[in-house]
mmCIF file of C-alpha atoms and ligand atoms in Angstrom:
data_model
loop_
_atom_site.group_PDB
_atom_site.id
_atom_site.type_symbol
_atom_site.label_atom_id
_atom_site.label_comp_id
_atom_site.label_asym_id
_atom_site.label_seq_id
_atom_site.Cartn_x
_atom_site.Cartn_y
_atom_site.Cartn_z
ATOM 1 C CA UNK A 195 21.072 7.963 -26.840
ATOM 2 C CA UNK A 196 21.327 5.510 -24.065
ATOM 3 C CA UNK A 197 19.814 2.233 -24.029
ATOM 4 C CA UNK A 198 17.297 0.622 -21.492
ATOM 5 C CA UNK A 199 20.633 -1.608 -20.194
ATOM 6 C CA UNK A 200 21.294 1.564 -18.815
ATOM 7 C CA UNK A 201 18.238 1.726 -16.288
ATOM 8 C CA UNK A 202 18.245 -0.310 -13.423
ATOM 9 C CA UNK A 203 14.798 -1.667 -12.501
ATOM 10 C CA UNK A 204 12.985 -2.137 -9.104
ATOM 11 C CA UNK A 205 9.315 -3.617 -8.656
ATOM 12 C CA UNK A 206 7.724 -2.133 -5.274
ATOM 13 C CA UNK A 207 4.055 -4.230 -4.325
ATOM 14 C CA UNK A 208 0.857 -2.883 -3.908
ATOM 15 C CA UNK A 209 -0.238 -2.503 -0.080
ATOM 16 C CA UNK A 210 -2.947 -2.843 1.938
ATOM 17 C CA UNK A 211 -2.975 0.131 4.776
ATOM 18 C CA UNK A 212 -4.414 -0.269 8.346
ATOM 19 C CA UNK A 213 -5.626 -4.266 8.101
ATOM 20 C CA UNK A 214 -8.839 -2.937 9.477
ATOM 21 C CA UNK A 215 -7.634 -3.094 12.954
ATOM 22 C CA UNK A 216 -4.507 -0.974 13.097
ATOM 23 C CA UNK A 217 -5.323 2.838 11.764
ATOM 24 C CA UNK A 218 -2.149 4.256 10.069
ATOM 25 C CA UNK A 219 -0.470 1.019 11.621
ATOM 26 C CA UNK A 220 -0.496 -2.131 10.456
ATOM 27 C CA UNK A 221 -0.212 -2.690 6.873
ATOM 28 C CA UNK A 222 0.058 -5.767 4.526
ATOM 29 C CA UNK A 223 1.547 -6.189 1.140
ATOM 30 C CA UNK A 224 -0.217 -7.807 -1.734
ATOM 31 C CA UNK A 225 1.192 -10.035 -4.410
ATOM 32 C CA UNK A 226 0.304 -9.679 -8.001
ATOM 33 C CA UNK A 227 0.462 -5.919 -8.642
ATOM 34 C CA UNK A 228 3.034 -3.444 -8.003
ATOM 35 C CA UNK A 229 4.699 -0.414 -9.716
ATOM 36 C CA UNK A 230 7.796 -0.014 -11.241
ATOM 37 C CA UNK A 231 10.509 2.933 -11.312
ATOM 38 C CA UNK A 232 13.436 1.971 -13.665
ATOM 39 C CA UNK A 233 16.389 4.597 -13.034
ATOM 40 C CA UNK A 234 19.599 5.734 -14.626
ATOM 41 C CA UNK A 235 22.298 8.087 -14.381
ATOM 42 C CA UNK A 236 22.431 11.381 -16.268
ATOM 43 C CA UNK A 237 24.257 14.559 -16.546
ATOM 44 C CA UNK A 238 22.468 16.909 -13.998
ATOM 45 C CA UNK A 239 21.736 17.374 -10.860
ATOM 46 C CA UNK A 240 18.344 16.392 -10.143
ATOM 47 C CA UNK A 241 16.002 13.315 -10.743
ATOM 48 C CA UNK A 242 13.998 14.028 -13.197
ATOM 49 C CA UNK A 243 10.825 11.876 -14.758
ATOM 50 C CA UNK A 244 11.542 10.956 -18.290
ATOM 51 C CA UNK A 245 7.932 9.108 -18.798
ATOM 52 C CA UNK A 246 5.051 7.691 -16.636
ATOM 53 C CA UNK A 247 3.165 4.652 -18.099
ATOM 54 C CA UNK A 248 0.129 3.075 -17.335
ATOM 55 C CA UNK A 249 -0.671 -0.788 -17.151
ATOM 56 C CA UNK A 250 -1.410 -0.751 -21.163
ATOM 57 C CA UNK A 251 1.668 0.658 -21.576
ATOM 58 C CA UNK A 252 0.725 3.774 -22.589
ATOM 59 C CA UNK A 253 1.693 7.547 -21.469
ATOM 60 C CA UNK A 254 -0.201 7.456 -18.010
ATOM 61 C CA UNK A 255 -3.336 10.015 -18.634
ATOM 62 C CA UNK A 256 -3.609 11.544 -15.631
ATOM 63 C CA UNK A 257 0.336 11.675 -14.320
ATOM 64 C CA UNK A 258 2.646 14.069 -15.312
ATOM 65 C CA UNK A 259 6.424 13.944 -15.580
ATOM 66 C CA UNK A 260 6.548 17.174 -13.326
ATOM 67 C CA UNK A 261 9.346 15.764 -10.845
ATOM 68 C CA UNK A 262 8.085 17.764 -7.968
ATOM 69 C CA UNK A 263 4.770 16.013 -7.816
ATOM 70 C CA UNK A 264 5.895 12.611 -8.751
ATOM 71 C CA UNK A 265 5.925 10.437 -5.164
ATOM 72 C CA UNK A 266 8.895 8.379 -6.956
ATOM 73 C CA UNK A 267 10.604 11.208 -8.137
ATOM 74 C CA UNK A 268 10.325 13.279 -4.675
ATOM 75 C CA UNK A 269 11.035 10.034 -2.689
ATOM 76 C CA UNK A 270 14.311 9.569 -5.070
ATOM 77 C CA UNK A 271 15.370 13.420 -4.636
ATOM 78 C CA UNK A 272 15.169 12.739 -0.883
ATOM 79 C CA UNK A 273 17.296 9.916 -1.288
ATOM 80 C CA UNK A 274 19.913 11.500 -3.956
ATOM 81 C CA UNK A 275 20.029 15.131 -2.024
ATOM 82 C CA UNK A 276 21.094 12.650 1.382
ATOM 83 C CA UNK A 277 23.367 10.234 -0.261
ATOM 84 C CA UNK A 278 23.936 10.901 -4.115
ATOM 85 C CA UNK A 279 26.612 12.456 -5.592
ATOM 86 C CA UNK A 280 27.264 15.357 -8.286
ATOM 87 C CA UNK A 281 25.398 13.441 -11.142
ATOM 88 C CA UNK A 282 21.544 12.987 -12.286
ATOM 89 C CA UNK A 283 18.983 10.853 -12.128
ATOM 90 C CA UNK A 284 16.331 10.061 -14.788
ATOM 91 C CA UNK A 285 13.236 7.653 -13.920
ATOM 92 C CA UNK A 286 10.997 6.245 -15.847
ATOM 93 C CA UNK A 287 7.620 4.947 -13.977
ATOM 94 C CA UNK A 288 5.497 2.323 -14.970
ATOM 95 C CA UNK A 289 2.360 2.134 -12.876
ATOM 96 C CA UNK A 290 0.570 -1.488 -12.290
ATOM 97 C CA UNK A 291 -1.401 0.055 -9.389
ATOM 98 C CA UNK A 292 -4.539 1.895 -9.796
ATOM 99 C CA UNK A 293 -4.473 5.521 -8.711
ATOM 100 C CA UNK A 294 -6.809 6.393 -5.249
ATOM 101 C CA UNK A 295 -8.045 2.902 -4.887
ATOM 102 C CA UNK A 296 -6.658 2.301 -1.753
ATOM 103 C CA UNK A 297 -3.683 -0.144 -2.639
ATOM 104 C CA UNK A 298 -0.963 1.872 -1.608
ATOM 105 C CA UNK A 299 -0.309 3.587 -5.079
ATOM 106 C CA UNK A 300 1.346 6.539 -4.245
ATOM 107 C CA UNK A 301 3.519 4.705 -2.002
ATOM 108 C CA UNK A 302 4.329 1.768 -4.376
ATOM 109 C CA UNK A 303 5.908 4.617 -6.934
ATOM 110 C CA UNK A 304 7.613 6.142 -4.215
ATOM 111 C CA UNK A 305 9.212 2.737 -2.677
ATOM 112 C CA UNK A 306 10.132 1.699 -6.112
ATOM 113 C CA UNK A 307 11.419 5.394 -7.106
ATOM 114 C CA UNK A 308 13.923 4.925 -3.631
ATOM 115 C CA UNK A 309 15.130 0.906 -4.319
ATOM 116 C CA UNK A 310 15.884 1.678 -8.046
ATOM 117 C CA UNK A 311 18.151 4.981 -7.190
ATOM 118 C CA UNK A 312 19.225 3.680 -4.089
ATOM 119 C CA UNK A 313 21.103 0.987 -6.606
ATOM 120 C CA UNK A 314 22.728 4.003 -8.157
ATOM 121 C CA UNK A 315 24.076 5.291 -5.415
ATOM 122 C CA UNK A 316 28.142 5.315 -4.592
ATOM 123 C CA UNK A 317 27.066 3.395 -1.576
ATOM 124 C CA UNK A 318 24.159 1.796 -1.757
ATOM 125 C CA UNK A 319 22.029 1.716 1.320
ATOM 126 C CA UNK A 320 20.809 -1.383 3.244
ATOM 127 C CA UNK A 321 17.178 -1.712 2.649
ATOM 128 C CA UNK A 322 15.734 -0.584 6.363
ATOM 129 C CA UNK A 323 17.114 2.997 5.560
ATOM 130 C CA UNK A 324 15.226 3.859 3.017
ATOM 131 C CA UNK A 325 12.030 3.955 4.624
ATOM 132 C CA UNK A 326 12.424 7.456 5.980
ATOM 133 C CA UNK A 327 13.164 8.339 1.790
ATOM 134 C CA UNK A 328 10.450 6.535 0.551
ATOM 135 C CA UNK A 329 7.939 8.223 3.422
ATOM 136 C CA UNK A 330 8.848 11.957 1.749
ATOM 137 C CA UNK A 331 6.788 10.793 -1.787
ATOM 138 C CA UNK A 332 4.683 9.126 0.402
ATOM 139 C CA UNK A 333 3.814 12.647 2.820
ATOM 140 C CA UNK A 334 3.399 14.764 -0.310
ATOM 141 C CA UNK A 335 0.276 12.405 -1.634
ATOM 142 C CA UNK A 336 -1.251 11.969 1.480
ATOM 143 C CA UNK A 337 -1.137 15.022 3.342
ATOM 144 C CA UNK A 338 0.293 13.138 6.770
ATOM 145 C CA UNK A 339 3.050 10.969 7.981
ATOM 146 C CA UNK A 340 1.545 7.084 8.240
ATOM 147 C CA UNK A 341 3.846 5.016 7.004
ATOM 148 C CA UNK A 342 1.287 1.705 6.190
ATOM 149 C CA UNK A 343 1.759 1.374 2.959
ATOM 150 C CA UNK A 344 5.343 2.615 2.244
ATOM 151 C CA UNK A 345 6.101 -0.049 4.850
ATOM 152 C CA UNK A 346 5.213 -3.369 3.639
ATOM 153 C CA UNK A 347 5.769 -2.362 0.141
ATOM 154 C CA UNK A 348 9.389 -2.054 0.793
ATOM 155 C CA UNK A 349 9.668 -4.672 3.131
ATOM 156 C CA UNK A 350 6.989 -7.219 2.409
ATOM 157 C CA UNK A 351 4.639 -9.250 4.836
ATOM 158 C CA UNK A 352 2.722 -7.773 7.514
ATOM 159 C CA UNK A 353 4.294 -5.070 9.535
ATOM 160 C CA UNK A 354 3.487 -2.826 12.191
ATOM 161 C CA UNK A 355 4.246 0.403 12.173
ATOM 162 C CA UNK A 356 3.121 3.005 14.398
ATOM 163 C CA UNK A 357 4.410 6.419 13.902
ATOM 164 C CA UNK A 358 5.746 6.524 17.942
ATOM 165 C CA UNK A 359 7.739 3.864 17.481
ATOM 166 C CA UNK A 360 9.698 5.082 14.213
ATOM 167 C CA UNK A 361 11.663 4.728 12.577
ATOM 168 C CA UNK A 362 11.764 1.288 14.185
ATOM 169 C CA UNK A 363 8.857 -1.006 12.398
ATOM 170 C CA UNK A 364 8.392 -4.446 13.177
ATOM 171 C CA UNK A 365 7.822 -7.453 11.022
ATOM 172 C CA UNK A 366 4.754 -9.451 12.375
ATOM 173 C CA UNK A 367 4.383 -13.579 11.811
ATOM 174 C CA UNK A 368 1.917 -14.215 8.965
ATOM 175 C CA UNK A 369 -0.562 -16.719 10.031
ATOM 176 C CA UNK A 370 -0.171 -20.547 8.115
ATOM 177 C CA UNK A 371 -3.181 -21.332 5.731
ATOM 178 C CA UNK A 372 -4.535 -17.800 5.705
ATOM 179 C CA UNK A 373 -4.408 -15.521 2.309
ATOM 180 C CA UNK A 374 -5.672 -12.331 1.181
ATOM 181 C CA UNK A 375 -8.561 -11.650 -1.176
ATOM 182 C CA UNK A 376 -8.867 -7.912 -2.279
ATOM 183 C CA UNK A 377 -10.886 -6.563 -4.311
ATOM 184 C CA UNK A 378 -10.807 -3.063 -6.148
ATOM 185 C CA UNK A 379 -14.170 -1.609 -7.417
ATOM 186 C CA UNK A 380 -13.879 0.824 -10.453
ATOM 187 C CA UNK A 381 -14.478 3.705 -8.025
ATOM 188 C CA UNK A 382 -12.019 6.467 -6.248
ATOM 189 C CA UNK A 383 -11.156 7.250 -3.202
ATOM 190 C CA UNK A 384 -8.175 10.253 -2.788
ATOM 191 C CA UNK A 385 -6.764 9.540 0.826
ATOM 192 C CA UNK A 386 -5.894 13.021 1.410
ATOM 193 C CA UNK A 387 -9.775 13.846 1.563
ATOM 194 C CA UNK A 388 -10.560 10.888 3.082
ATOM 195 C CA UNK A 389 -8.197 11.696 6.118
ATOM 196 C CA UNK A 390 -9.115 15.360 6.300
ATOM 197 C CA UNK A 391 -12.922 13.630 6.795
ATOM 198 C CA UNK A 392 -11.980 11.561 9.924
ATOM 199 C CA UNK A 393 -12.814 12.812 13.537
ATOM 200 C CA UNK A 394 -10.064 14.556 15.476
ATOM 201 C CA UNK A 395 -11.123 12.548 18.971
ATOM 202 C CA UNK A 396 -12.483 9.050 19.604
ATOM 203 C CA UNK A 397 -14.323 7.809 22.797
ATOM 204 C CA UNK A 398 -12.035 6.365 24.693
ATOM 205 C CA UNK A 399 -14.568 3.402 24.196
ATOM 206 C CA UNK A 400 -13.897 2.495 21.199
ATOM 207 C CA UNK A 401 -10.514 2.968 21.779
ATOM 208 C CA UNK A 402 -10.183 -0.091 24.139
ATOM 209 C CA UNK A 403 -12.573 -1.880 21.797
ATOM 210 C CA UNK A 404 -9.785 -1.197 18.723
ATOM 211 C CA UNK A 405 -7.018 -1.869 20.821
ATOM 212 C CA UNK A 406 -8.150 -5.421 21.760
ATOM 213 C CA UNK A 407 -8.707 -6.384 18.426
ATOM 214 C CA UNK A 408 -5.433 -5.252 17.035
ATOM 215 C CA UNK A 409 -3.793 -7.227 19.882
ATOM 216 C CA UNK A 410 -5.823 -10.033 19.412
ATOM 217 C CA UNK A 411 -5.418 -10.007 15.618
ATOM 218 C CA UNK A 412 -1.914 -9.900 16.033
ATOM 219 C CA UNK A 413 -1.258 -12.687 18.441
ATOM 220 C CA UNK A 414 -4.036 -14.883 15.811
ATOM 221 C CA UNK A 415 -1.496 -13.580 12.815
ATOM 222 C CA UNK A 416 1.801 -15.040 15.259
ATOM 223 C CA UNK A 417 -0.533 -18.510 16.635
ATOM 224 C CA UNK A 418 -2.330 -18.974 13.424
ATOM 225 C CA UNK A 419 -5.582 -19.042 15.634
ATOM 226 C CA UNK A 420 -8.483 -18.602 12.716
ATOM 227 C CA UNK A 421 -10.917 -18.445 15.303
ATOM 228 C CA UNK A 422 -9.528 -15.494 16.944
ATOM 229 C CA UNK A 423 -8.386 -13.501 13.419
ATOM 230 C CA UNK A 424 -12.396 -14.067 12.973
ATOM 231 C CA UNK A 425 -13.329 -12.642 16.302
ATOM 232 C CA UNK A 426 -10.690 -9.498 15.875
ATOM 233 C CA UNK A 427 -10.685 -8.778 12.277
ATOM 234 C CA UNK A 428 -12.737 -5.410 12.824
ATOM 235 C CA UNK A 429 -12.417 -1.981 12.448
ATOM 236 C CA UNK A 430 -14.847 -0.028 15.083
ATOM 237 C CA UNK A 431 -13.243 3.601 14.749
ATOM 238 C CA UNK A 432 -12.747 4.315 11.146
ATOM 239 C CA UNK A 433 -14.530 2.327 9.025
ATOM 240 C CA UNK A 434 -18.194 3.476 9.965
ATOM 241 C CA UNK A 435 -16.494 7.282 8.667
ATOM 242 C CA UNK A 436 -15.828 5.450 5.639
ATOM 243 C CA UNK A 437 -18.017 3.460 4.073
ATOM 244 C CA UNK A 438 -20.227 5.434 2.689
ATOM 245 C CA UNK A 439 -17.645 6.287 0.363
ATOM 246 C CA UNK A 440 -17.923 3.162 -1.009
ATOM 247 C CA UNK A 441 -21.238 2.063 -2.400
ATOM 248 C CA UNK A 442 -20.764 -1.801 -2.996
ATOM 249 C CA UNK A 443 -19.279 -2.174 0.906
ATOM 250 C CA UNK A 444 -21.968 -3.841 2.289
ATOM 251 C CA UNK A 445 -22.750 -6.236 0.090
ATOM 252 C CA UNK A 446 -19.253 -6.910 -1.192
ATOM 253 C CA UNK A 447 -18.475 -7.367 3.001
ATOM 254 C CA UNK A 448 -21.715 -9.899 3.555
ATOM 255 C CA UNK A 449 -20.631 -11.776 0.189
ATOM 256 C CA UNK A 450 -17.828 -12.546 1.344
ATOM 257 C CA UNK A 451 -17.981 -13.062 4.768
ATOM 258 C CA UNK A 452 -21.485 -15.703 3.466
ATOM 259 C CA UNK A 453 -18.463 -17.358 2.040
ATOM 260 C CA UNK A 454 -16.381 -18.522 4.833
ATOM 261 C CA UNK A 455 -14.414 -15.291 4.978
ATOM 262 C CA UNK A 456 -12.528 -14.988 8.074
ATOM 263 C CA UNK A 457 -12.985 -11.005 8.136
ATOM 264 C CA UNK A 458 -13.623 -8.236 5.523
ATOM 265 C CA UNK A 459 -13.040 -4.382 5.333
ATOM 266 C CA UNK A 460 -11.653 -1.542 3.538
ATOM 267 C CA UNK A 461 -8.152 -1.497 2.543
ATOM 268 C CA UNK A 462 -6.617 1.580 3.507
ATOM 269 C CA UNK A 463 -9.125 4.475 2.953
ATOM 270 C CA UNK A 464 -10.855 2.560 0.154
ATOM 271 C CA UNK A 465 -12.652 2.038 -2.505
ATOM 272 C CA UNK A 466 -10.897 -1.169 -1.910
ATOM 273 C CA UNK A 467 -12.015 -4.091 0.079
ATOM 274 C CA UNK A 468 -10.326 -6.622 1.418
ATOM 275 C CA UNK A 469 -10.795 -10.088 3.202
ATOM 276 C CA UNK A 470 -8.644 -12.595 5.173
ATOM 277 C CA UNK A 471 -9.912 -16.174 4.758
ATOM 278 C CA UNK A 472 -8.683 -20.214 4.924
ATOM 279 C CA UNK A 473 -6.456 -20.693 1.321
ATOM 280 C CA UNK A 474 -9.053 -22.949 0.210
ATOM 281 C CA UNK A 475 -11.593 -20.509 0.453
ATOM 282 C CA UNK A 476 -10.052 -17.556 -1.442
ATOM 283 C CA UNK A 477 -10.720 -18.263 -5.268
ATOM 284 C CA UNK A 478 -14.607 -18.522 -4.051
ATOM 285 C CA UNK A 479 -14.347 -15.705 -1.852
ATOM 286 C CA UNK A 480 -12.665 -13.588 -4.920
ATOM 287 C CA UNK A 481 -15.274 -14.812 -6.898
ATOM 288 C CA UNK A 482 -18.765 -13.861 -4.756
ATOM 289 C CA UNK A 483 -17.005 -10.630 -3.585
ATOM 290 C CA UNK A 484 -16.542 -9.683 -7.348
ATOM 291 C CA UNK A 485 -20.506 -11.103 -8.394
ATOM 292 C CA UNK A 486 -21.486 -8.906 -5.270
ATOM 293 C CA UNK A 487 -19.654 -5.372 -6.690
ATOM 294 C CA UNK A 488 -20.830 -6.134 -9.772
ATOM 295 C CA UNK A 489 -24.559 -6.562 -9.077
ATOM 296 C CA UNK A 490 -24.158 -2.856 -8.543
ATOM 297 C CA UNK A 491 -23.162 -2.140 -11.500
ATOM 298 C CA UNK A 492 -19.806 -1.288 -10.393
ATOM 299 C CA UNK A 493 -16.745 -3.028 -12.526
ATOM 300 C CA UNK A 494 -13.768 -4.527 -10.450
ATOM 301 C CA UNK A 495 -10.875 -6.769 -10.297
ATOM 302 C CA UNK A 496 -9.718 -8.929 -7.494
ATOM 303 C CA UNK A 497 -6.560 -9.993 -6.376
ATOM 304 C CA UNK A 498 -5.684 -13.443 -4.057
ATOM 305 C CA UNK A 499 -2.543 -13.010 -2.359
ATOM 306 C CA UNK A 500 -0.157 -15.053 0.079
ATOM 307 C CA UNK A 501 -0.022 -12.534 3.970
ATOM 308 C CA UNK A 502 3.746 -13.194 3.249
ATOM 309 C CA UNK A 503 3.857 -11.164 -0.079
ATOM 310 C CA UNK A 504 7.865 -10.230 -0.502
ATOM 311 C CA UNK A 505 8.783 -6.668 -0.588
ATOM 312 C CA UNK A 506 10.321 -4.597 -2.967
ATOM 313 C CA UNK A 507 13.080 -5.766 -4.786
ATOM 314 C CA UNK A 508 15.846 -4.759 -8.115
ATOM 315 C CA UNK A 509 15.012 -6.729 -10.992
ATOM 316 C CA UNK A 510 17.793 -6.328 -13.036
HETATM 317 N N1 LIG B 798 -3.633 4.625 6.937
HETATM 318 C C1 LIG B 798 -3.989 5.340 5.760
HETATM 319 C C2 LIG B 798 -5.425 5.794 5.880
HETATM 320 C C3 LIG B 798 -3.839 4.433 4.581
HETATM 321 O O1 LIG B 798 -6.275 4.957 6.198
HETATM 322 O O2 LIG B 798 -5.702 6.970 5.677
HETATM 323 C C4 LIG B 798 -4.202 5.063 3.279
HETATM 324 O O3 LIG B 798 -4.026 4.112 2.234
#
């Protein structure tokens, strides 16, 4: 039997897709919780799943070690099937983010699943070409290509990433004295449903309105203009679809935008909510967005993050 010195270990960061203003396009990574795929080599020729774990450390109750619908595992196969060589790989997966609550779970696994076995590969691969890898655990959860989550989970910060432009993505300037509050009610959201649920077609007025904001929150991000992240931190297309998914929004929202938030919307296709606000603001903002879900008799957890969260990285 092989010891755990034999298992190289990568942490991948939980995400937050869209930023309100940039639908399957713009996404954000958050500090503080993340999954973890430790890997080794075996006899074989697949990648297999040894265990999955939740945050208490135990056998993860509602993910199975079947390797086919594993988004690290099929993310890794991707990976070893392009680049590996005649052995195995066995993964073990420890999950830190909560499953369909709209922090980029699936594609945290998936991210970590690629950076651990790309470290067992002959030739390891620079980090920018693994995104198409990690995007093939990523498609199998979601049911379509967006690549918002798989994106700054491997790579950190705030990047855009529109499917056109792939599989170029570019790293956006993270505005100075700004940081990220989200919040994650004890509800579910699964994305595939959630996207199946959108409209095919959009007004073409609202989708001027959408694309002003997202241009306007991006030059605020690159001139740290607070005034203008205020004025274009909004989401106008999806999130009146969404919402009503998520019973706490609208308080959670005016709680913390009564507290000096600078904007506040769902992360990714919810439950999860998150806000941009001043640094000095976010403990309070954490703190009256949590008294808000709560008061609805809905238990949560919230999360205060730096915009320029680092990506996804080998631990040992
Ligand atoms: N862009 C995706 C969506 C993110 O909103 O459906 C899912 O986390």
């Amino acid at each position: 039997m092989k010891d755990m010195s034999d298992f190289v270990s990568a942490f991948a960061p939980a995400s937050i897709g869209n930023v309100g203003v940039g639908f399957d396009m713009l996404g954000l990574a958050l500090a503080g919780a993340g999954d973890r795929v430790l890997a080794r080599r075996v006899d074989g020729d697949r990648v297999t799943v040894a265990e999955v774990r939740g945050l208490d450390g135990e056998i993860h109750p509602y993910l199975s070690n079947n390797a086919d619908e594993n988004t690290a595992s099929i993310a890794a196969q991707a990976l070893w099937d392009a680049h590996g060589d005649s052995g195995g790989v066995e993964l073990k997966v420890h999950k830190g983010v909560p499953l369909q609550s709209g922090m980029g779970s699936s594609a945290a696994s998936a991210v970590a699943g690629v950076v651990a076995t790309n470290a067992l590969l002959p030739a390891p691969l620079e980090i920018e070409a693994l995104l198409p890898y990690a995007l093939e655990g990523e498609k199998f959860a979601s049911g379509g290509l967006h690549t918002d989550n798989v994106a700054p989970s491997l790579f950190g910060g705030l990047i855009l990433c529109p499917e056109v432009l792939l599989p170029e993505v570019i790293r956006l300037p993270t505005p100075e004295g700004v940081s990220t509050v989200l919040l994650h009610p004890d509800l579910q959201v699964n994305t595939a449903d959630a996207r199946r649920a959108l409209p095919r077609s959009v007004a073409l007025k609202l989708w001027l309105e959408q694309q002003g904001l997202l241009a306007g929150f991006i030059h605020a991000c690159a001139t740290s203009d607070k005034e203008l992240l205020y004025k274009s931190l909004r989401d106008v297309v999806i999130e009146p679809h969404r919402k009503g998914n998520v019973v706490c929004f609208e308080d959670v929202v005016a709680a913390a935008m009564k507290t000096g938030a600078l904007g506040c919307t769902l992360s990714g296709s919810g439950p999860s909510i998150f806000a941009l606000c001043s640094s000095n603001d976010a403990k309070n903002i954490a703190s009256a967005m949590e008294q808000a879900c709560r008061a609805q008799g809905i238990g949560c957890q919230s999360w205060v993050s730096t915009m320029n969260a680092p990506g996804a990285s080998i631990e040992s």
